[in-house]
mmCIF file with all atom_site columns, C-alpha atoms in Angstrom:
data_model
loop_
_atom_site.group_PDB
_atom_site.id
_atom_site.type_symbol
_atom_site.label_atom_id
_atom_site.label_alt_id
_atom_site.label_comp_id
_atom_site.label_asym_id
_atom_site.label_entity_id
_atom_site.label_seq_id
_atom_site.pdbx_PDB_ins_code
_atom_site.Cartn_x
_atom_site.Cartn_y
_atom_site.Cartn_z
_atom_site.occupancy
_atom_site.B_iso_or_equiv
_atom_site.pdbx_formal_charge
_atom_site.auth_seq_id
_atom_site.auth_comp_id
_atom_site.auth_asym_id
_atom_site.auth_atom_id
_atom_site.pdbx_PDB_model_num
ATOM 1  C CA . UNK G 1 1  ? 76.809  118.960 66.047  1.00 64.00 ? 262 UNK G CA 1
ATOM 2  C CA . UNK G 1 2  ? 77.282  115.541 65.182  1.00 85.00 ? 263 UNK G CA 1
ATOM 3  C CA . UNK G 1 3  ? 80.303  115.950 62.944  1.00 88.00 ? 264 UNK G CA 1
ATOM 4  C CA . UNK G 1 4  ? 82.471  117.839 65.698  1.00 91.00 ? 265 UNK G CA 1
ATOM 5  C CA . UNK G 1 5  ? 81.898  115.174 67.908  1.00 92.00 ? 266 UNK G CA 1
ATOM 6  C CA . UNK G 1 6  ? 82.835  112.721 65.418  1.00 93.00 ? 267 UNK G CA 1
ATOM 7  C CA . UNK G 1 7  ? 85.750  114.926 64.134  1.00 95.00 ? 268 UNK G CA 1
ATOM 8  C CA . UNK G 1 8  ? 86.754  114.801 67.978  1.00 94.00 ? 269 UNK G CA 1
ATOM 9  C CA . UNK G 1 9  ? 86.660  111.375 68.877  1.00 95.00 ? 270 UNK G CA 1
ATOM 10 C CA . UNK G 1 10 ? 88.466  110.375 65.411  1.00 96.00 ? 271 UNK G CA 1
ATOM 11 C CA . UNK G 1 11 ? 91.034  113.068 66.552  1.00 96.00 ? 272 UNK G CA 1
ATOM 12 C CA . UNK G 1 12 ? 91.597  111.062 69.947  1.00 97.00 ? 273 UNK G CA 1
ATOM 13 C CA . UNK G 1 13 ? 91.848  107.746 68.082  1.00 96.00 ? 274 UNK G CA 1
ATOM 14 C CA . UNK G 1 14 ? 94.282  108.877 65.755  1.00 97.00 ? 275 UNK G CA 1
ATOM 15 C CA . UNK G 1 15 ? 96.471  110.872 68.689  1.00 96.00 ? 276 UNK G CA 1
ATOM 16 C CA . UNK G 1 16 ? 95.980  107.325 70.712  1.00 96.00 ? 277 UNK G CA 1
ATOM 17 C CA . UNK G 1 17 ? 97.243  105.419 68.100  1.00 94.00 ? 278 UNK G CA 1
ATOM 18 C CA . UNK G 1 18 ? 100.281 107.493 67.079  1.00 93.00 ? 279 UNK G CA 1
ATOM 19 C CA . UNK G 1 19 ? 101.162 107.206 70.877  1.00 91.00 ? 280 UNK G CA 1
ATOM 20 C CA . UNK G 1 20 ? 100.943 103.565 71.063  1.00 88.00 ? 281 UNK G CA 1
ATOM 21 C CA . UNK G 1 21 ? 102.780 103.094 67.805  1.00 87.00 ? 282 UNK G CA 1
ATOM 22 C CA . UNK G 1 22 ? 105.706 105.537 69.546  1.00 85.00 ? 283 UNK G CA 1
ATOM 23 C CA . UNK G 1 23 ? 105.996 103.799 72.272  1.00 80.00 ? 284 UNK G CA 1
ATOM 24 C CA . UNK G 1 24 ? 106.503 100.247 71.158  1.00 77.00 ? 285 UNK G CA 1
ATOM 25 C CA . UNK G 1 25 ? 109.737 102.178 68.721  1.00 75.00 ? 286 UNK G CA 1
ATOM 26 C CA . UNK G 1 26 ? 111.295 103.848 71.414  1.00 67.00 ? 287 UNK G CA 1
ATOM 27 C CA . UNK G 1 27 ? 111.689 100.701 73.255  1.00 66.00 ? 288 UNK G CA 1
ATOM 28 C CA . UNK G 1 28 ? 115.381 100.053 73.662  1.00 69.00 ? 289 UNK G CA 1
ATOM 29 C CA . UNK G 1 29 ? 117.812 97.189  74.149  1.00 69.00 ? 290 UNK G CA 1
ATOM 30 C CA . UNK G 1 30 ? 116.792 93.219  73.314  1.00 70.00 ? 291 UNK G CA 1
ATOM 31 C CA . UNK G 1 31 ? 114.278 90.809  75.295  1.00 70.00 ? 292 UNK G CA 1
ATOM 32 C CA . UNK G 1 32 ? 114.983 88.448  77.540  1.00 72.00 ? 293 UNK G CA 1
ATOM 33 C CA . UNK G 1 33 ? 118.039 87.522  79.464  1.00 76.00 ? 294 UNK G CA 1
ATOM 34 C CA . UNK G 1 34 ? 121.358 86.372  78.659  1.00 78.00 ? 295 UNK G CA 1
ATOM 35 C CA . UNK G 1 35 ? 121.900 82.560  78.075  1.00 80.00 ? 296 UNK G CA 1
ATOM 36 C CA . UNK G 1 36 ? 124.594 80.941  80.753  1.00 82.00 ? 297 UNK G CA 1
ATOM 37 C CA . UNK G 1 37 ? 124.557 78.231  83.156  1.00 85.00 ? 298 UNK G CA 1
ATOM 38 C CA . UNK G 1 38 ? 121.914 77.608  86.288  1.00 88.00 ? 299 UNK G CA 1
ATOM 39 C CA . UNK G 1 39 ? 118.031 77.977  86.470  1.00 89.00 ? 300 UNK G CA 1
ATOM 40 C CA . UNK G 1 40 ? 115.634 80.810  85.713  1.00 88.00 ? 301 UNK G CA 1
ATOM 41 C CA . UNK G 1 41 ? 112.922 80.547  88.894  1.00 90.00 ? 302 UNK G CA 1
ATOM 42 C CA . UNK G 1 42 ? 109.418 81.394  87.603  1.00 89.00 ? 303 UNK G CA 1
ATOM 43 C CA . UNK G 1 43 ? 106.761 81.765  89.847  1.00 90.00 ? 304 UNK G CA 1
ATOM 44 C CA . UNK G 1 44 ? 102.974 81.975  89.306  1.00 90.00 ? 305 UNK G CA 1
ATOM 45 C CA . UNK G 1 45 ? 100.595 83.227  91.630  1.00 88.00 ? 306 UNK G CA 1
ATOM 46 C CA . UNK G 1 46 ? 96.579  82.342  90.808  1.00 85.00 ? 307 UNK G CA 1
ATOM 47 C CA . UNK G 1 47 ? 93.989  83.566  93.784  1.00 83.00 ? 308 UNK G CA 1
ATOM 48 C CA . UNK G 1 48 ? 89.852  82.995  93.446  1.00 80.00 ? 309 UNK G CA 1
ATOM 49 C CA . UNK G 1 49 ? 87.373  84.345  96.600  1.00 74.00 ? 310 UNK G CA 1
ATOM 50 C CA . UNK G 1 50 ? 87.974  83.213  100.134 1.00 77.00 ? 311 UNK G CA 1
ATOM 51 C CA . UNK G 1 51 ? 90.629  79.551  100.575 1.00 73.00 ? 312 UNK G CA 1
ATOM 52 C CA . UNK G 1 52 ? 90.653  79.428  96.727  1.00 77.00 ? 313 UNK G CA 1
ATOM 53 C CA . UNK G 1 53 ? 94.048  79.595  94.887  1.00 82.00 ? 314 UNK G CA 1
ATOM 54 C CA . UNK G 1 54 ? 97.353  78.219  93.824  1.00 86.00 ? 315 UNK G CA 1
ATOM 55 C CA . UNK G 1 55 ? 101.136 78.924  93.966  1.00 87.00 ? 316 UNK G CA 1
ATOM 56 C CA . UNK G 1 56 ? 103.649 77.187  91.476  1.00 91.00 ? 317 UNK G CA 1
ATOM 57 C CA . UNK G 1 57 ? 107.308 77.567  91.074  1.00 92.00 ? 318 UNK G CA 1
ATOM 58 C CA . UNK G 1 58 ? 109.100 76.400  87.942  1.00 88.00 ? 319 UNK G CA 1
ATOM 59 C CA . UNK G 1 59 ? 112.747 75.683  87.393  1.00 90.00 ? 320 UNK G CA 1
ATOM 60 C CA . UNK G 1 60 ? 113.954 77.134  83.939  1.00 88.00 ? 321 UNK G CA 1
ATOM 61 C CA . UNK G 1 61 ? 117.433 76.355  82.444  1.00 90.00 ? 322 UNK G CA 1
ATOM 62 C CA . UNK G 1 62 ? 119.198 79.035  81.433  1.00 89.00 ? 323 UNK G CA 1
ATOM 63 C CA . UNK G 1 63 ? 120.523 77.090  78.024  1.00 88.00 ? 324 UNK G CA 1
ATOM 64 C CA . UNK G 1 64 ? 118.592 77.441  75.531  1.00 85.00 ? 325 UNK G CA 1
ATOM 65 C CA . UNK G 1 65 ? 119.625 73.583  73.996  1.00 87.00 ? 326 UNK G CA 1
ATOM 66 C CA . UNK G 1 66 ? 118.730 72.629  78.075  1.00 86.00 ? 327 UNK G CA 1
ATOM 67 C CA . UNK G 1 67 ? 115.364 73.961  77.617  1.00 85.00 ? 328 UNK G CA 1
ATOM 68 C CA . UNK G 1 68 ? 114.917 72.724  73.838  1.00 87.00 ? 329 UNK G CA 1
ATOM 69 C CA . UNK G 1 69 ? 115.268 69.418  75.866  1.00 86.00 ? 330 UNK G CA 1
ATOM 70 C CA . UNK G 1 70 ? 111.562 69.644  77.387  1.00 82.00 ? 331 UNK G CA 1
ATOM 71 C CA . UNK G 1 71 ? 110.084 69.500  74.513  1.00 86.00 ? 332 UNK G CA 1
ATOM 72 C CA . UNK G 1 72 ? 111.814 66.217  73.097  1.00 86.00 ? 333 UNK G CA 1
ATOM 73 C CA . UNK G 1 73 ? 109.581 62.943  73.996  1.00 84.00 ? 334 UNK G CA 1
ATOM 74 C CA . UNK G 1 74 ? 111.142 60.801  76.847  1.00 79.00 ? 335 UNK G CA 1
ATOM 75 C CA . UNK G 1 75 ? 111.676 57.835  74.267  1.00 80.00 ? 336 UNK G CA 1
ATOM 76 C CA . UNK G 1 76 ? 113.821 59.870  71.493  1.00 65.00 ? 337 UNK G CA 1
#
């Protein structure tokens, strides 16, 4: 009894995994969005019980060499 339930639940592991592995192949076309000219607006929602929360927008450039800019120090 206690190898056909183990035979079972390593049969739905290995049937989950094979699933998961298809699915991340079968994923077409690239990531992310095309670089150009403008802002990407990101927003971020964050909500905790009753009054408690925040909402933030970002402005993103679109260039990537724009956005490499951030992360040079002010001084350089």
């Amino acid at each position: 009894m206690d190898w056909i339930f183990f035979f079972i639940v390593m049969a739905i592991v290995a049937i989950i995994a094979a699933l998961a592995i298809l699915g991340q192949r079968s994923k077409p076309g690239k990531r992310g969005s095309d670089p150009g000219t403008g802002h990407h607006i990101l927003h971020s929602d964050y909500q905790s019980g009753v009054g408690g929360g925040n909402v933030k927008t970002w402005k993103v450039p679109r260039s990537p060499k724009e956005y490499a800019k951030f992360f040079v120090p002010k001084a350089k």
